[in-house]
């Protein structure tokens, strides 16, 4: 596949659309010392410093203020979610992931699979640290945004840790902000690989679409209603692949999810994560919201796809997004992806908008 088959020309949302005029270009050829004296130069330097420090508070247009900064990195620190969404959204929809620096290799693998489906321009990376924000925007301007406050990226590594809980617990708040700005949003964890375009499967006009995290095999024509509670008194829906429309119903789900996270915080005895709270929220408001369970054959959990060869063979050609869950650890996940030919960065790195990182 051609290296940049699915990529568009890199654009900077803050690029200057007003080129230097011919007359000003001609004037620039005059000796610099003959145009500006020492006093004038000092005055201009002082003006630049003042503007650089105070322009965020005096209402200067953001694009102009960014053009006066001395580096291409610092401007992204003030890049807003609203700006980012207006830059990446297509037809009112955006594809979102949330990453910290250690997850950048998985981000790249996920992006390659999306680029193969021609959807990479819709992707917005919500960076949870400045290193990730700057790295992504240096390589792919405008496609990463940071929503303060900044968490400790190192603490979010280990599944089941308080750092991981703090990291994932921010998810519904981020998604709610996107809905409140009027956009539909598809959320993915980055330990996923797209085998096909998922958007044709978002049939109807439901509030929330999601996938089952159970390994039990469903019939191909299974119900799209919320599954019944399991042994723990709640369903087992995956919080790692969700599509939400900017409806009151979808917003209600996210608000309830946030509420459930507050009711069941992380502790040393109950090492919670965001998924149980998501399921409690769905179950408690199922009658108030239009919910839709996506087909299992298209969106299988990793516990089914990677552990049931017979089922995979029977459903060949139906798989859309593969989730590398039911396994813990970066290296183990990468090895499993490699074993199944899904670690795309090995052979297709240049098809990512980020290149080889």
GROMACS .gro file of C-alpha atoms in nm:
model
  357
    1UNK     CA    1   0.000   0.000   0.000
    2UNK     CA    2   0.135   0.344  -0.087
    3UNK     CA    3   0.292   0.509   0.216
    4UNK     CA    4   0.068   0.812   0.215
    5UNK     CA    5  -0.231   0.676   0.027
    6UNK     CA    6  -0.482   0.779   0.292
    7UNK     CA    7  -0.315   1.094   0.424
    8UNK     CA    8  -0.405   1.452   0.351
    9UNK     CA    9  -0.152   1.732   0.334
   10UNK     CA   10  -0.051   1.825   0.686
   11UNK     CA   11  -0.218   2.148   0.787
   12UNK     CA   12  -0.165   2.375   1.084
   13UNK     CA   13  -0.494   2.519   1.212
   14UNK     CA   14  -0.301   2.830   1.312
   15UNK     CA   15  -0.123   2.881   0.979
   16UNK     CA   16  -0.107   3.235   0.842
   17UNK     CA   17  -0.353   3.277   0.556
   18UNK     CA   18  -0.226   3.627   0.466
   19UNK     CA   19   0.105   3.603   0.273
   20UNK     CA   20   0.355   3.888   0.268
   21UNK     CA   21   0.272   4.134  -0.007
   22UNK     CA   22   0.504   4.199  -0.303
   23UNK     CA   23   0.584   4.552  -0.183
   24UNK     CA   24   0.679   4.437   0.166
   25UNK     CA   25   0.891   4.160   0.015
   26UNK     CA   26   1.076   4.413  -0.196
   27UNK     CA   27   1.133   4.642   0.102
   28UNK     CA   28   1.278   4.351   0.297
   29UNK     CA   29   1.579   4.351   0.063
   30UNK     CA   30   1.696   4.689   0.196
   31UNK     CA   31   1.986   4.681   0.446
   32UNK     CA   32   1.839   4.612   0.787
   33UNK     CA   33   2.054   4.865   0.964
   34UNK     CA   34   1.934   5.142   0.732
   35UNK     CA   35   1.570   5.077   0.820
   36UNK     CA   36   1.583   5.045   1.196
   37UNK     CA   37   1.804   5.225   1.441
   38UNK     CA   38   1.902   5.090   1.787
   39UNK     CA   39   1.626   5.281   1.966
   40UNK     CA   40   1.361   5.151   1.727
   41UNK     CA   41   1.489   4.794   1.756
   42UNK     CA   42   1.475   4.809   2.137
   43UNK     CA   43   1.122   4.948   2.124
   44UNK     CA   44   1.007   4.672   1.890
   45UNK     CA   45   1.169   4.405   2.104
   46UNK     CA   46   0.993   4.539   2.413
   47UNK     CA   47   0.662   4.539   2.225
   48UNK     CA   48   0.705   4.176   2.120
   49UNK     CA   49   0.780   4.074   2.480
   50UNK     CA   50   0.476   4.258   2.615
   51UNK     CA   51   0.247   4.116   2.349
   52UNK     CA   52   0.381   3.764   2.404
   53UNK     CA   53   0.315   3.784   2.776
   54UNK     CA   54  -0.016   3.965   2.786
   55UNK     CA   55  -0.198   3.890   2.460
   56UNK     CA   56  -0.397   3.593   2.606
   57UNK     CA   57  -0.557   3.836   2.852
   58UNK     CA   58  -0.625   4.132   2.628
   59UNK     CA   59  -0.843   3.959   2.375
   60UNK     CA   60  -0.596   3.946   2.086
   61UNK     CA   61  -0.707   3.695   1.820
   62UNK     CA   62  -0.564   3.355   1.912
   63UNK     CA   63  -0.417   3.285   1.567
   64UNK     CA   64  -0.221   3.612   1.584
   65UNK     CA   65  -0.101   3.550   1.938
   66UNK     CA   66   0.023   3.203   1.839
   67UNK     CA   67   0.213   3.349   1.541
   68UNK     CA   68   0.414   3.564   1.782
   69UNK     CA   69   0.536   3.274   1.997
   70UNK     CA   70   0.896   3.176   1.966
   71UNK     CA   71   0.844   2.800   1.927
   72UNK     CA   72   0.602   2.573   1.746
   73UNK     CA   73   0.546   2.365   2.061
   74UNK     CA   74   0.418   2.610   2.322
   75UNK     CA   75   0.117   2.720   2.119
   76UNK     CA   76  -0.048   2.379   2.161
   77UNK     CA   77  -0.059   2.430   2.538
   78UNK     CA   78  -0.345   2.675   2.478
   79UNK     CA   79  -0.518   2.481   2.199
   80UNK     CA   80  -0.878   2.428   2.309
   81UNK     CA   81  -1.111   2.135   2.268
   82UNK     CA   82  -1.351   2.355   2.073
   83UNK     CA   83  -1.077   2.454   1.829
   84UNK     CA   84  -0.961   2.096   1.789
   85UNK     CA   85  -1.310   1.962   1.721
   86UNK     CA   86  -1.382   2.225   1.459
   87UNK     CA   87  -1.055   2.128   1.288
   88UNK     CA   88  -1.094   1.748   1.278
   89UNK     CA   89  -1.469   1.674   1.277
   90UNK     CA   90  -1.630   1.549   0.957
   91UNK     CA   91  -2.006   1.572   0.912
   92UNK     CA   92  -2.039   1.654   1.281
   93UNK     CA   93  -1.856   1.341   1.400
   94UNK     CA   94  -1.516   1.280   1.551
   95UNK     CA   95  -1.313   0.971   1.646
   96UNK     CA   96  -1.146   1.009   1.985
   97UNK     CA   97  -0.885   0.826   2.188
   98UNK     CA   98  -0.721   0.922   2.516
   99UNK     CA   99  -0.349   0.855   2.560
  100UNK     CA  100  -0.050   0.925   2.779
  101UNK     CA  101   0.307   0.899   2.655
  102UNK     CA  102   0.364   0.526   2.724
  103UNK     CA  103   0.071   0.439   2.495
  104UNK     CA  104   0.207   0.620   2.188
  105UNK     CA  105   0.318   0.296   2.011
  106UNK     CA  106  -0.038   0.161   2.048
  107UNK     CA  107  -0.175   0.493   1.926
  108UNK     CA  108   0.035   0.460   1.612
  109UNK     CA  109  -0.076   0.102   1.551
  110UNK     CA  110  -0.442   0.203   1.592
  111UNK     CA  111  -0.396   0.502   1.361
  112UNK     CA  112  -0.248   0.288   1.085
  113UNK     CA  113  -0.556   0.065   1.089
  114UNK     CA  114  -0.783   0.371   1.073
  115UNK     CA  115  -0.579   0.522   0.788
  116UNK     CA  116  -0.631   0.199   0.595
  117UNK     CA  117  -1.005   0.275   0.613
  118UNK     CA  118  -0.957   0.641   0.514
  119UNK     CA  119  -1.090   0.781   0.843
  120UNK     CA  120  -0.770   0.921   0.997
  121UNK     CA  121  -0.861   1.285   0.934
  122UNK     CA  122  -1.149   1.250   1.184
  123UNK     CA  123  -0.921   1.145   1.471
  124UNK     CA  124  -0.866   1.364   1.775
  125UNK     CA  125  -0.611   1.248   2.031
  126UNK     CA  126  -0.686   1.368   2.382
  127UNK     CA  127  -0.339   1.380   2.537
  128UNK     CA  128  -0.312   1.335   2.911
  129UNK     CA  129   0.039   1.483   2.930
  130UNK     CA  130   0.229   1.759   2.751
  131UNK     CA  131   0.483   1.516   2.603
  132UNK     CA  132   0.208   1.337   2.411
  133UNK     CA  133   0.039   1.664   2.314
  134UNK     CA  134   0.357   1.806   2.165
  135UNK     CA  135   0.473   1.483   2.003
  136UNK     CA  136   0.149   1.425   1.816
  137UNK     CA  137   0.102   1.787   1.710
  138UNK     CA  138   0.463   1.820   1.597
  139UNK     CA  139   0.406   1.531   1.357
  140UNK     CA  140   0.036   1.587   1.284
  141UNK     CA  141  -0.061   1.948   1.362
  142UNK     CA  142  -0.400   2.007   1.520
  143UNK     CA  143  -0.489   1.645   1.595
  144UNK     CA  144  -0.407   1.644   1.967
  145UNK     CA  145  -0.548   1.847   2.252
  146UNK     CA  146  -0.493   1.846   2.628
  147UNK     CA  147  -0.782   1.899   2.869
  148UNK     CA  148  -0.644   2.015   3.208
  149UNK     CA  149  -0.559   1.920   3.474
  150UNK     CA  150  -0.257   1.710   3.376
  151UNK     CA  151  -0.221   1.372   3.545
  152UNK     CA  152   0.094   1.178   3.630
  153UNK     CA  153   0.147   0.982   3.308
  154UNK     CA  154   0.375   0.725   3.474
  155UNK     CA  155   0.110   0.639   3.735
  156UNK     CA  156  -0.143   0.540   3.468
  157UNK     CA  157   0.055   0.242   3.335
  158UNK     CA  158  -0.062  -0.043   3.550
  159UNK     CA  159  -0.413  -0.181   3.508
  160UNK     CA  160  -0.589  -0.185   3.845
  161UNK     CA  161  -0.377   0.090   3.996
  162UNK     CA  162  -0.515   0.415   4.133
  163UNK     CA  163  -0.329   0.600   3.860
  164UNK     CA  164  -0.505   0.392   3.596
  165UNK     CA  165  -0.839   0.457   3.763
  166UNK     CA  166  -0.773   0.832   3.771
  167UNK     CA  167  -0.680   0.817   3.404
  168UNK     CA  168  -0.988   0.623   3.286
  169UNK     CA  169  -1.228   0.802   3.520
  170UNK     CA  170  -1.178   1.121   3.317
  171UNK     CA  171  -1.319   0.954   3.006
  172UNK     CA  172  -1.690   1.030   3.055
  173UNK     CA  173  -1.613   1.394   3.137
  174UNK     CA  174  -1.413   1.434   2.816
  175UNK     CA  175  -1.687   1.269   2.610
  176UNK     CA  176  -1.958   1.480   2.774
  177UNK     CA  177  -1.773   1.799   2.680
  178UNK     CA  178  -1.765   1.685   2.318
  179UNK     CA  179  -2.139   1.612   2.316
  180UNK     CA  180  -2.213   1.947   2.477
  181UNK     CA  181  -2.026   2.114   2.191
  182UNK     CA  182  -2.269   1.944   1.952
  183UNK     CA  183  -2.056   1.664   1.805
  184UNK     CA  184  -2.114   1.290   1.774
  185UNK     CA  185  -1.816   1.095   1.904
  186UNK     CA  186  -1.673   0.748   1.856
  187UNK     CA  187  -1.442   0.657   2.142
  188UNK     CA  188  -1.180   0.380   2.107
  189UNK     CA  189  -0.910   0.249   2.334
  190UNK     CA  190  -0.583   0.240   2.140
  191UNK     CA  191  -0.526  -0.134   2.194
  192UNK     CA  192  -0.771  -0.186   1.909
  193UNK     CA  193  -0.727  -0.251   1.537
  194UNK     CA  194  -0.979  -0.163   1.267
  195UNK     CA  195  -1.034  -0.442   1.014
  196UNK     CA  196  -1.310  -0.247   0.836
  197UNK     CA  197  -1.495   0.084   0.861
  198UNK     CA  198  -1.726   0.072   1.168
  199UNK     CA  199  -1.948   0.365   1.070
  200UNK     CA  200  -2.181   0.162   0.841
  201UNK     CA  201  -2.270  -0.044   1.152
  202UNK     CA  202  -2.405   0.260   1.337
  203UNK     CA  203  -2.752   0.204   1.195
  204UNK     CA  204  -3.056   0.402   1.307
  205UNK     CA  205  -3.046   0.707   1.529
  206UNK     CA  206  -2.985   0.557   1.871
  207UNK     CA  207  -2.833   0.757   2.157
  208UNK     CA  208  -2.550   0.521   2.251
  209UNK     CA  209  -2.386   0.227   2.070
  210UNK     CA  210  -2.159  -0.018   2.253
  211UNK     CA  211  -2.014  -0.371   2.250
  212UNK     CA  212  -2.046  -0.674   2.477
  213UNK     CA  213  -1.735  -0.774   2.673
  214UNK     CA  214  -1.852  -1.132   2.728
  215UNK     CA  215  -1.687  -1.431   2.559
  216UNK     CA  216  -2.006  -1.637   2.538
  217UNK     CA  217  -2.100  -1.676   2.171
  218UNK     CA  218  -2.417  -1.502   2.060
  219UNK     CA  219  -2.622  -1.595   1.755
  220UNK     CA  220  -2.549  -1.383   1.450
  221UNK     CA  221  -2.898  -1.229   1.473
  222UNK     CA  222  -2.873  -1.154   1.845
  223UNK     CA  223  -3.075  -0.880   2.013
  224UNK     CA  224  -2.938  -0.527   2.011
  225UNK     CA  225  -3.089  -0.449   2.351
  226UNK     CA  226  -2.879  -0.409   2.664
  227UNK     CA  227  -2.791  -0.764   2.779
  228UNK     CA  228  -2.929  -0.882   3.114
  229UNK     CA  229  -2.720  -0.850   3.432
  230UNK     CA  230  -2.454  -1.110   3.501
  231UNK     CA  231  -2.334  -1.263   3.825
  232UNK     CA  232  -2.227  -0.926   3.966
  233UNK     CA  233  -2.574  -0.780   3.921
  234UNK     CA  234  -2.482  -0.567   3.618
  235UNK     CA  235  -2.421  -0.621   3.245
  236UNK     CA  236  -2.071  -0.667   3.100
  237UNK     CA  237  -2.059  -0.395   2.837
  238UNK     CA  238  -1.716  -0.276   2.726
  239UNK     CA  239  -1.641   0.092   2.792
  240UNK     CA  240  -1.360   0.084   2.536
  241UNK     CA  241  -1.562   0.119   2.216
  242UNK     CA  242  -1.858   0.358   2.233
  243UNK     CA  243  -2.039   0.581   1.986
  244UNK     CA  244  -2.258   0.862   2.120
  245UNK     CA  245  -2.478   1.116   1.947
  246UNK     CA  246  -2.519   1.465   2.102
  247UNK     CA  247  -2.863   1.381   2.240
  248UNK     CA  248  -3.011   1.429   2.585
  249UNK     CA  249  -3.013   1.052   2.627
  250UNK     CA  250  -2.642   1.014   2.556
  251UNK     CA  251  -2.558   1.305   2.786
  252UNK     CA  252  -2.767   1.142   3.058
  253UNK     CA  253  -2.563   0.821   3.024
  254UNK     CA  254  -2.237   1.011   3.067
  255UNK     CA  255  -2.365   1.210   3.364
  256UNK     CA  256  -2.484   0.890   3.531
  257UNK     CA  257  -2.149   0.726   3.454
  258UNK     CA  258  -1.968   1.015   3.627
  259UNK     CA  259  -2.203   0.980   3.923
  260UNK     CA  260  -2.138   0.606   3.951
  261UNK     CA  261  -1.763   0.664   3.947
  262UNK     CA  262  -1.802   0.898   4.242
  263UNK     CA  263  -2.010   0.639   4.428
  264UNK     CA  264  -1.751   0.364   4.368
  265UNK     CA  265  -1.406   0.525   4.395
  266UNK     CA  266  -1.081   0.333   4.378
  267UNK     CA  267  -0.945   0.184   4.699
  268UNK     CA  268  -0.674  -0.065   4.791
  269UNK     CA  269  -0.938  -0.328   4.861
  270UNK     CA  270  -1.159  -0.248   4.559
  271UNK     CA  271  -0.924  -0.173   4.270
  272UNK     CA  272  -1.196  -0.037   4.049
  273UNK     CA  273  -1.185   0.094   3.693
  274UNK     CA  274  -1.435   0.289   3.487
  275UNK     CA  275  -1.612  -0.007   3.322
  276UNK     CA  276  -1.826  -0.132   3.615
  277UNK     CA  277  -1.952   0.222   3.670
  278UNK     CA  278  -2.043   0.245   3.301
  279UNK     CA  279  -2.245  -0.075   3.328
  280UNK     CA  280  -2.426   0.035   3.642
  281UNK     CA  281  -2.514   0.359   3.467
  282UNK     CA  282  -2.649   0.180   3.159
  283UNK     CA  283  -2.856  -0.060   3.365
  284UNK     CA  284  -3.008   0.211   3.586
  285UNK     CA  285  -3.122   0.436   3.300
  286UNK     CA  286  -3.182   0.181   3.022
  287UNK     CA  287  -3.552   0.266   3.006
  288UNK     CA  288  -3.479   0.636   2.959
  289UNK     CA  289  -3.221   0.607   2.682
  290UNK     CA  290  -3.215   0.454   2.332
  291UNK     CA  291  -2.932   0.199   2.358
  292UNK     CA  292  -2.790  -0.024   2.083
  293UNK     CA  293  -2.567  -0.330   2.123
  294UNK     CA  294  -2.340  -0.367   1.820
  295UNK     CA  295  -2.308  -0.712   1.654
  296UNK     CA  296  -2.068  -0.946   1.831
  297UNK     CA  297  -1.930  -1.091   1.507
  298UNK     CA  298  -1.818  -0.744   1.399
  299UNK     CA  299  -1.698  -0.617   1.738
  300UNK     CA  300  -1.570  -0.918   1.936
  301UNK     CA  301  -1.400  -0.891   2.269
  302UNK     CA  302  -1.038  -1.002   2.283
  303UNK     CA  303  -1.132  -1.292   2.506
  304UNK     CA  304  -1.331  -1.435   2.215
  305UNK     CA  305  -1.130  -1.331   1.910
  306UNK     CA  306  -0.790  -1.440   2.041
  307UNK     CA  307  -0.905  -1.754   2.223
  308UNK     CA  308  -1.169  -1.920   2.006
  309UNK     CA  309  -1.018  -2.018   1.671
  310UNK     CA  310  -1.329  -2.207   1.566
  311UNK     CA  311  -1.551  -1.901   1.611
  312UNK     CA  312  -1.299  -1.678   1.430
  313UNK     CA  313  -1.300  -1.915   1.134
  314UNK     CA  314  -1.681  -1.931   1.128
  315UNK     CA  315  -1.711  -1.552   1.133
  316UNK     CA  316  -1.424  -1.479   0.893
  317UNK     CA  317  -1.483  -1.161   0.695
  318UNK     CA  318  -1.728  -1.019   0.952
  319UNK     CA  319  -1.476  -0.866   1.193
  320UNK     CA  320  -1.463  -0.485   1.210
  321UNK     CA  321  -1.275  -0.380   1.527
  322UNK     CA  322  -1.057  -0.619   1.726
  323UNK     CA  323  -0.992  -0.532   2.089
  324UNK     CA  324  -0.672  -0.664   2.246
  325UNK     CA  325  -0.816  -0.700   2.596
  326UNK     CA  326  -0.837  -1.000   2.830
  327UNK     CA  327  -0.460  -0.965   2.865
  328UNK     CA  328  -0.251  -0.730   3.081
  329UNK     CA  329   0.084  -0.571   3.001
  330UNK     CA  330   0.228  -0.371   2.712
  331UNK     CA  331   0.470  -0.638   2.597
  332UNK     CA  332   0.211  -0.913   2.616
  333UNK     CA  333  -0.033  -0.711   2.411
  334UNK     CA  334   0.230  -0.631   2.149
  335UNK     CA  335   0.334  -0.996   2.126
  336UNK     CA  336  -0.026  -1.107   2.082
  337UNK     CA  337  -0.082  -0.848   1.809
  338UNK     CA  338   0.235  -0.967   1.636
  339UNK     CA  339   0.130  -1.332   1.664
  340UNK     CA  340  -0.193  -1.249   1.481
  341UNK     CA  341  -0.038  -1.014   1.225
  342UNK     CA  342  -0.201  -0.709   1.384
  343UNK     CA  343   0.108  -0.515   1.500
  344UNK     CA  344   0.096  -0.297   1.190
  345UNK     CA  345   0.381  -0.064   1.288
  346UNK     CA  346   0.629  -0.334   1.185
  347UNK     CA  347   0.547  -0.309   0.814
  348UNK     CA  348   0.313  -0.013   0.768
  349UNK     CA  349   0.454   0.263   0.989
  350UNK     CA  350   0.464   0.516   0.704
  351UNK     CA  351   0.089   0.476   0.655
  352UNK     CA  352   0.033   0.640   0.993
  353UNK     CA  353  -0.015   1.017   1.005
  354UNK     CA  354   0.258   1.007   1.271
  355UNK     CA  355   0.505   0.810   1.059
  356UNK     CA  356   0.736   0.577   1.248
  357UNK     CA  357   0.720   0.795   1.565
   0.00000   0.00000   0.00000
